[in-house]
Amino acid sequence: MNPYILSTLLFGLGLGTTITFASSHWLLAWMALEMNTLAIIPLMAQHHHPRAVEATTKYFLTQATAAAMLLFASTTTAWLTAQWAIQQMTHPLPSTILILALSLKIGLAPVHSWLPEVLQGFDLTTGLILSTWQKLAPFALLLQMQPTGTTLLIILRLASTLVGGWGGLNQTQLRNVLAYSSIAHLGWMVLVLQFSPTLALLALLTYITMTSSTFLTFNLNKSTNITSLAISWAKSPALTCLTPLILLSLGGLPPLTRFMPKWLILQDLTNQDLPCTATLAALTALLSLYFYLRLSYAMTLTMAPNNLIGITPWRTHHSQLTLPLAFFTMLTLLLLPLTPSALALLSPY
């Protein structure tokens, strides 16, 4: 792709997300979301491959449906309450439609089925943008809405944590595994959204950090399925030693970074007299931990085939920058000691 066109598209992508952050009017937020979607479509379809074109078409139809629902709900709000403010959602009907539209945009269960199919059709770099940057704008709108404890939101929370853990168990493609991992992590964020928005934002930031390090690791090794993980040692032995720690951090094991938001979320749910919800969330985290352990086993404890395919990848040089990978890997593994600082930021006083 031409560098000038690429720069323009990336600028539009960032501008759409920034306008969404700054907007308090539903029409402005809808316009920014559309700008974001239209900027990423050419980036998705730049590889003229039938699977990429199919995934781009599915993504466009899904986002267009969510945008139409969002516009309909916002105009319904203006008709019923005579105001367009995002923070003043008082009527239950448009609030429900808006929650469903934003859930469809980020891929919360039970409107999640497009995410694994779409992510599987892209390369790992585009999948990284889809799994991280594209979650920011809809999640910012959810934070501004401050949705209360409706039955729909409870279903979305628990279904996402359950589907994200259960759906990734029998996957062999790494992008499908990361898609279901994204669904499970988003369920954890929405789980605590109405009680502590700052904690939900902390969970989102740690999720983006760890997902970035995972995608960059697989992209450096050119790994797309579990079988190809077995020859990672021949490409980068040091990174092969660190990757299981990154995956276990995604699973939420101490003393790694992801343990911090999960621990704080379970503590907050217990303080809100929701022990059953906290227990169910902790049990569904075990499902996700299983396929992270499965990836770690395939990468470090499985012998590569003793042939040219398994031995010679170390001879090939890669062109990926390793500084972003080193930065995100350090954040993924070493942020747990900063938990007291996070607690100080989350405290209301």
Short mmCIF file of C-alpha atoms in Angstrom, two decimals:
data_model
loop_
_atom_site.label_atom_id
_atom_site.label_comp_id
_atom_site.label_asym_id
_atom_site.label_seq_id
_atom_site.Cartn_x
_atom_site.Cartn_y
_atom_site.Cartn_z
CA MET A 1 0.00 0.00 0.00
CA ASN A 2 1.16 3.52 -0.79
CA PRO A 3 2.72 5.15 2.31
CA TYR A 4 0.65 8.32 1.88
CA ILE A 5 -2.60 6.34 1.66
CA LEU A 6 -1.54 4.28 4.67
CA SER A 7 -0.78 7.42 6.68
CA THR A 8 -4.15 8.92 5.75
CA LEU A 9 -6.01 5.78 6.80
CA LEU A 10 -4.15 5.53 10.10
CA PHE A 11 -4.83 9.22 10.75
CA GLY A 12 -8.54 8.67 10.09
CA LEU A 13 -8.51 5.66 12.38
CA GLY A 14 -6.97 7.63 15.21
CA LEU A 15 -9.15 10.68 14.58
CA GLY A 16 -12.37 8.66 14.71
CA THR A 17 -11.43 7.11 18.03
CA THR A 18 -10.31 10.47 19.46
CA ILE A 19 -13.58 12.17 18.46
CA THR A 20 -15.49 9.34 20.14
CA PHE A 21 -13.52 9.93 23.35
CA ALA A 22 -14.36 13.64 23.29
CA SER A 23 -18.01 13.40 22.24
CA SER A 24 -21.00 13.81 24.53
CA HIS A 25 -23.57 13.88 21.68
CA TRP A 26 -24.87 10.67 20.11
CA LEU A 27 -24.73 11.98 16.53
CA LEU A 28 -21.10 13.02 16.93
CA ALA A 29 -20.24 9.65 18.46
CA TRP A 30 -22.02 7.82 15.61
CA MET A 31 -20.13 9.89 13.02
CA ALA A 32 -16.81 9.13 14.72
CA LEU A 33 -17.55 5.39 14.84
CA GLU A 34 -18.39 5.44 11.12
CA MET A 35 -15.14 7.30 10.39
CA ASN A 36 -13.28 4.64 12.37
CA THR A 37 -14.94 1.79 10.46
CA LEU A 38 -14.41 3.33 7.02
CA ALA A 39 -10.73 3.94 7.80
CA ILE A 40 -9.98 0.35 8.78
CA ILE A 41 -11.85 -1.34 5.89
CA PRO A 42 -9.09 -0.62 3.28
CA LEU A 43 -6.45 -1.77 5.78
CA MET A 44 -8.29 -5.07 6.12
CA ALA A 45 -8.74 -5.60 2.39
CA GLN A 46 -5.22 -4.53 1.31
CA HIS A 47 -4.19 -8.19 0.87
CA HIS A 48 -6.15 -9.34 -2.18
CA HIS A 49 -6.96 -12.75 -0.85
CA PRO A 50 -10.43 -14.34 -0.88
CA ARG A 51 -10.39 -14.97 2.88
CA ALA A 52 -9.36 -11.39 3.64
CA VAL A 53 -12.07 -10.01 1.34
CA GLU A 54 -14.66 -12.31 2.91
CA ALA A 55 -13.62 -11.32 6.44
CA THR A 56 -13.71 -7.63 5.48
CA THR A 57 -17.22 -8.01 4.07
CA LYS A 58 -18.41 -9.74 7.23
CA TYR A 59 -16.85 -7.06 9.39
CA PHE A 60 -18.41 -4.26 7.34
CA LEU A 61 -21.89 -5.80 7.49
CA THR A 62 -21.61 -6.35 11.25
CA GLN A 63 -20.40 -2.82 11.94
CA ALA A 64 -23.03 -1.33 9.62
CA THR A 65 -25.76 -3.22 11.48
CA ALA A 66 -24.45 -2.00 14.84
CA ALA A 67 -24.18 1.58 13.54
CA ALA A 68 -27.78 1.46 12.25
CA MET A 69 -28.98 0.19 15.63
CA LEU A 70 -27.03 2.92 17.40
CA LEU A 71 -28.46 5.66 15.17
CA PHE A 72 -32.00 4.31 15.58
CA ALA A 73 -31.65 4.14 19.37
CA SER A 74 -30.17 7.63 19.63
CA THR A 75 -32.96 9.16 17.52
CA THR A 76 -35.50 7.25 19.62
CA THR A 77 -33.91 8.75 22.72
CA ALA A 78 -34.19 12.24 21.23
CA TRP A 79 -37.84 11.57 20.36
CA LEU A 80 -38.74 10.27 23.82
CA THR A 81 -36.64 12.53 26.04
CA ALA A 82 -35.80 15.53 23.77
CA GLN A 83 -32.05 15.30 24.38
CA TRP A 84 -29.01 13.71 22.70
CA ALA A 85 -26.57 13.54 25.63
CA ILE A 86 -24.76 10.24 26.08
CA GLN A 87 -24.74 10.53 29.89
CA GLN A 88 -28.52 11.12 30.13
CA MET A 89 -29.87 7.74 29.08
CA THR A 90 -33.04 7.38 31.15
CA HIS A 91 -35.50 5.45 28.96
CA PRO A 92 -35.04 1.64 29.08
CA LEU A 93 -35.90 0.89 25.42
CA PRO A 94 -33.19 2.94 23.66
CA SER A 95 -30.72 2.09 26.43
CA THR A 96 -31.21 -1.62 25.74
CA ILE A 97 -30.80 -1.15 21.98
CA LEU A 98 -27.66 0.94 22.51
CA ILE A 99 -26.10 -1.66 24.81
CA LEU A 100 -26.80 -4.36 22.19
CA ALA A 101 -25.35 -2.20 19.41
CA LEU A 102 -22.14 -1.47 21.31
CA SER A 103 -21.89 -5.14 22.35
CA LEU A 104 -22.16 -6.11 18.69
CA LYS A 105 -19.38 -3.66 17.82
CA ILE A 106 -16.89 -5.06 20.34
CA GLY A 107 -18.00 -8.71 20.13
CA LEU A 108 -19.66 -9.48 23.46
CA ALA A 109 -21.62 -12.73 23.73
CA PRO A 110 -24.26 -13.66 22.59
CA VAL A 111 -23.59 -11.35 19.58
CA HIS A 112 -20.00 -12.55 19.27
CA SER A 113 -20.10 -15.09 16.43
CA TRP A 114 -18.64 -12.68 13.85
CA LEU A 115 -15.41 -12.05 15.77
CA PRO A 116 -13.63 -15.47 15.41
CA GLU A 117 -14.64 -15.74 11.74
CA VAL A 118 -13.45 -12.23 10.92
CA LEU A 119 -10.20 -12.45 12.91
CA GLN A 120 -9.29 -15.75 11.24
CA GLY A 121 -9.37 -14.10 7.80
CA PHE A 122 -6.79 -11.40 8.56
CA ASP A 123 -3.07 -11.40 9.14
CA LEU A 124 -1.78 -10.97 12.68
CA THR A 125 -1.04 -7.24 12.32
CA THR A 126 -4.59 -6.42 11.24
CA GLY A 127 -5.90 -8.79 13.91
CA LEU A 128 -3.92 -6.85 16.51
CA ILE A 129 -5.61 -3.59 15.47
CA LEU A 130 -9.03 -5.26 15.48
CA SER A 131 -8.50 -6.81 18.92
CA THR A 132 -7.12 -3.71 20.63
CA TRP A 133 -7.65 -0.31 19.01
CA GLN A 134 -11.12 -1.06 17.65
CA LYS A 135 -12.38 -1.87 21.17
CA LEU A 136 -11.53 1.58 22.54
CA ALA A 137 -14.29 3.74 21.00
CA PRO A 138 -17.31 1.49 21.79
CA PHE A 139 -15.95 0.82 25.28
CA ALA A 140 -15.59 4.57 25.86
CA LEU A 141 -19.28 4.98 25.00
CA LEU A 142 -20.19 2.18 27.42
CA LEU A 143 -18.20 3.96 30.12
CA GLN A 144 -20.03 7.22 29.44
CA MET A 145 -23.45 5.56 29.45
CA GLN A 146 -22.89 4.09 32.92
CA PRO A 147 -25.41 1.24 32.32
CA THR A 148 -27.24 0.06 35.42
CA GLY A 149 -27.81 -3.51 36.51
CA THR A 150 -30.27 -4.58 33.84
CA THR A 151 -31.01 -8.23 33.09
CA LEU A 152 -29.56 -7.78 29.61
CA LEU A 153 -26.23 -6.59 30.97
CA ILE A 154 -26.02 -9.49 33.42
CA ILE A 155 -26.63 -11.93 30.54
CA LEU A 156 -23.95 -10.23 28.44
CA ARG A 157 -21.41 -10.40 31.27
CA LEU A 158 -21.81 -14.03 32.23
CA ALA A 159 -22.36 -15.27 28.66
CA SER A 160 -19.15 -13.58 27.49
CA THR A 161 -16.99 -15.08 30.23
CA LEU A 162 -18.53 -18.53 29.65
CA VAL A 163 -18.49 -18.46 25.83
CA GLY A 164 -14.98 -17.03 25.75
CA GLY A 165 -13.64 -19.86 27.89
CA TRP A 166 -15.76 -22.65 26.41
CA GLY A 167 -15.35 -21.68 22.75
CA GLY A 168 -11.56 -21.64 22.80
CA LEU A 169 -11.14 -25.18 24.11
CA ASN A 170 -11.22 -27.04 20.78
CA GLN A 171 -9.54 -24.42 18.58
CA THR A 172 -6.32 -25.13 16.72
CA GLN A 173 -5.92 -21.77 14.95
CA LEU A 174 -4.20 -19.15 17.08
CA ARG A 175 -6.34 -16.28 15.80
CA ASN A 176 -9.51 -18.14 16.82
CA VAL A 177 -8.02 -18.77 20.27
CA LEU A 178 -7.18 -15.07 20.65
CA ALA A 179 -10.68 -14.11 19.46
CA TYR A 180 -12.33 -16.20 22.19
CA SER A 181 -9.77 -14.87 24.65
CA SER A 182 -10.89 -11.36 23.69
CA ILE A 183 -14.55 -12.27 24.29
CA ALA A 184 -13.74 -13.65 27.75
CA HIS A 185 -11.68 -10.61 28.77
CA LEU A 186 -14.39 -8.22 27.58
CA GLY A 187 -16.85 -10.15 29.74
CA TRP A 188 -14.63 -9.47 32.77
CA MET A 189 -14.53 -5.76 31.94
CA VAL A 190 -18.30 -5.44 31.55
CA LEU A 191 -18.72 -7.49 34.73
CA VAL A 192 -17.42 -4.64 36.87
CA LEU A 193 -18.43 -1.74 34.62
CA GLN A 194 -21.39 -0.49 36.66
CA PHE A 195 -19.64 -0.83 40.04
CA SER A 196 -16.20 0.58 39.24
CA PRO A 197 -15.65 2.15 35.79
CA THR A 198 -12.04 2.96 36.69
CA LEU A 199 -11.36 -0.71 37.40
CA ALA A 200 -12.98 -1.65 34.07
CA LEU A 201 -10.65 0.83 32.36
CA LEU A 202 -7.65 -0.70 34.16
CA ALA A 203 -8.72 -4.16 32.97
CA LEU A 204 -9.02 -2.82 29.40
CA LEU A 205 -5.51 -1.32 29.49
CA THR A 206 -3.93 -4.52 30.82
CA TYR A 207 -5.84 -6.55 28.22
CA ILE A 208 -4.53 -4.33 25.40
CA THR A 209 -0.98 -4.65 26.74
CA MET A 210 -1.02 -8.45 26.94
CA THR A 211 -2.90 -8.98 23.68
CA SER A 212 -0.37 -6.75 21.90
CA SER A 213 2.57 -8.76 23.24
CA THR A 214 0.86 -12.03 22.25
CA PHE A 215 0.08 -10.92 18.69
CA LEU A 216 3.57 -9.47 18.21
CA THR A 217 5.13 -12.71 19.47
CA PHE A 218 3.14 -14.89 17.08
CA ASN A 219 3.81 -12.44 14.25
CA LEU A 220 7.55 -12.57 14.88
CA ASN A 221 7.48 -16.38 14.80
CA LYS A 222 5.07 -16.45 11.82
CA SER A 223 2.85 -18.84 13.81
CA THR A 224 -0.79 -19.22 12.84
CA ASN A 225 -1.74 -22.58 14.40
CA ILE A 226 -0.76 -24.71 17.36
CA THR A 227 1.35 -27.08 15.25
CA SER A 228 3.62 -24.27 14.05
CA LEU A 229 4.38 -23.30 17.65
CA ALA A 230 6.59 -26.39 18.01
CA ILE A 231 9.30 -24.92 15.75
CA SER A 232 9.42 -21.56 17.53
CA TRP A 233 12.56 -22.55 19.41
CA ALA A 234 14.53 -22.58 16.15
CA LYS A 235 13.49 -19.00 15.35
CA SER A 236 13.89 -17.23 18.70
CA PRO A 237 14.80 -19.40 21.71
CA ALA A 238 14.69 -16.54 24.23
CA LEU A 239 11.23 -15.44 23.11
CA THR A 240 10.07 -19.06 23.24
CA CYS A 241 10.99 -19.11 26.94
CA LEU A 242 9.07 -15.89 27.61
CA THR A 243 5.93 -16.70 25.61
CA PRO A 244 4.47 -19.20 28.16
CA LEU A 245 4.74 -16.45 30.78
CA ILE A 246 2.83 -14.08 28.47
CA LEU A 247 0.12 -16.71 27.94
CA LEU A 248 -0.11 -17.47 31.66
CA SER A 249 -0.39 -13.75 32.32
CA LEU A 250 -3.39 -13.73 29.97
CA GLY A 251 -4.80 -16.54 32.09
CA GLY A 252 -4.45 -14.43 35.24
CA LEU A 253 -1.88 -16.40 37.22
CA PRO A 254 0.20 -14.64 39.90
CA PRO A 255 2.77 -13.11 40.01
CA LEU A 256 2.01 -11.84 36.49
CA THR A 257 0.25 -8.66 35.44
CA ARG A 258 -3.25 -9.94 34.56
CA PHE A 259 -3.70 -11.30 38.08
CA MET A 260 -4.06 -7.71 39.32
CA PRO A 261 -7.32 -6.72 37.52
CA LYS A 262 -8.90 -10.15 38.01
CA TRP A 263 -8.12 -10.09 41.72
CA LEU A 264 -9.52 -6.55 42.06
CA ILE A 265 -12.64 -7.43 40.03
CA LEU A 266 -13.38 -10.48 42.18
CA GLN A 267 -12.81 -8.40 45.31
CA ASP A 268 -15.16 -5.69 44.06
CA LEU A 269 -17.88 -8.22 43.17
CA THR A 270 -17.59 -9.73 46.65
CA ASN A 271 -17.89 -6.28 48.21
CA GLN A 272 -21.09 -5.74 46.17
CA ASP A 273 -22.65 -8.90 47.72
CA LEU A 274 -22.37 -10.88 44.48
CA PRO A 275 -20.50 -14.02 45.59
CA CYS A 276 -22.25 -16.28 43.05
CA THR A 277 -21.25 -14.02 40.14
CA ALA A 278 -17.67 -13.84 41.41
CA THR A 279 -17.52 -17.64 41.79
CA LEU A 280 -18.90 -18.23 38.29
CA ALA A 281 -16.44 -15.73 36.79
CA ALA A 282 -13.53 -17.42 38.58
CA LEU A 283 -14.64 -20.85 37.32
CA THR A 284 -14.93 -19.65 33.72
CA ALA A 285 -11.40 -18.24 34.01
CA LEU A 286 -10.22 -21.83 34.50
CA LEU A 287 -11.59 -22.71 31.05
CA SER A 288 -9.52 -19.94 29.49
CA LEU A 289 -6.49 -21.01 31.50
CA TYR A 290 -6.73 -24.50 29.95
CA PHE A 291 -6.17 -23.36 26.37
CA TYR A 292 -3.41 -20.98 27.45
CA LEU A 293 -1.69 -23.97 29.07
CA ARG A 294 -2.31 -25.93 25.88
CA LEU A 295 -0.50 -23.30 23.83
CA SER A 296 2.35 -23.19 26.35
CA TYR A 297 2.69 -26.98 26.21
CA ALA A 298 2.77 -27.00 22.40
CA MET A 299 5.41 -24.28 22.33
CA THR A 300 7.86 -25.41 25.01
CA LEU A 301 7.30 -29.09 25.78
CA THR A 302 6.72 -30.45 22.27
CA MET A 303 9.72 -31.53 20.21
CA ALA A 304 9.96 -30.04 16.74
CA PRO A 305 10.34 -32.45 13.79
CA ASN A 306 13.96 -33.28 12.99
CA ASN A 307 13.85 -32.11 9.39
CA LEU A 308 14.70 -29.03 7.36
CA ILE A 309 11.37 -27.34 8.15
CA GLY A 310 11.95 -27.74 11.87
CA ILE A 311 15.66 -26.89 11.98
CA THR A 312 16.35 -24.15 9.43
CA PRO A 313 13.95 -21.29 10.42
CA TRP A 314 16.73 -19.71 12.47
CA ARG A 315 18.53 -18.93 9.22
CA THR A 316 15.76 -16.58 8.03
CA HIS A 317 15.82 -12.97 9.19
CA HIS A 318 12.68 -11.10 10.22
CA SER A 319 11.88 -7.48 9.51
CA GLN A 320 9.65 -6.78 12.52
CA LEU A 321 10.72 -4.18 15.07
CA THR A 322 11.51 -5.88 18.36
CA LEU A 323 11.34 -2.79 20.60
CA PRO A 324 7.48 -2.73 20.80
CA LEU A 325 7.51 -6.45 21.57
CA ALA A 326 10.09 -6.00 24.34
CA PHE A 327 8.12 -3.07 25.81
CA PHE A 328 4.76 -4.87 25.86
CA THR A 329 6.34 -8.10 27.15
CA MET A 330 7.91 -6.22 30.06
CA LEU A 331 4.54 -4.64 30.91
CA THR A 332 2.82 -8.02 30.61
CA LEU A 333 5.13 -9.71 33.08
CA LEU A 334 6.18 -7.08 35.61
CA LEU A 335 3.27 -4.79 36.54
CA LEU A 336 1.86 -6.74 39.50
CA PRO A 337 4.05 -4.90 42.09
CA LEU A 338 2.26 -1.69 41.05
CA THR A 339 -1.03 -2.98 42.53
CA PRO A 340 -0.88 -0.57 45.54
CA SER A 341 -0.58 2.35 43.11
CA ALA A 342 -3.57 1.02 41.15
CA LEU A 343 -5.56 0.72 44.38
CA ALA A 344 -4.68 4.29 45.24
CA LEU A 345 -5.94 5.45 41.85
CA LEU A 346 -9.13 3.41 42.17
CA SER A 347 -10.00 4.64 45.66
CA PRO A 348 -12.71 7.34 45.71
CA TYR A 349 -10.82 9.54 48.19
#
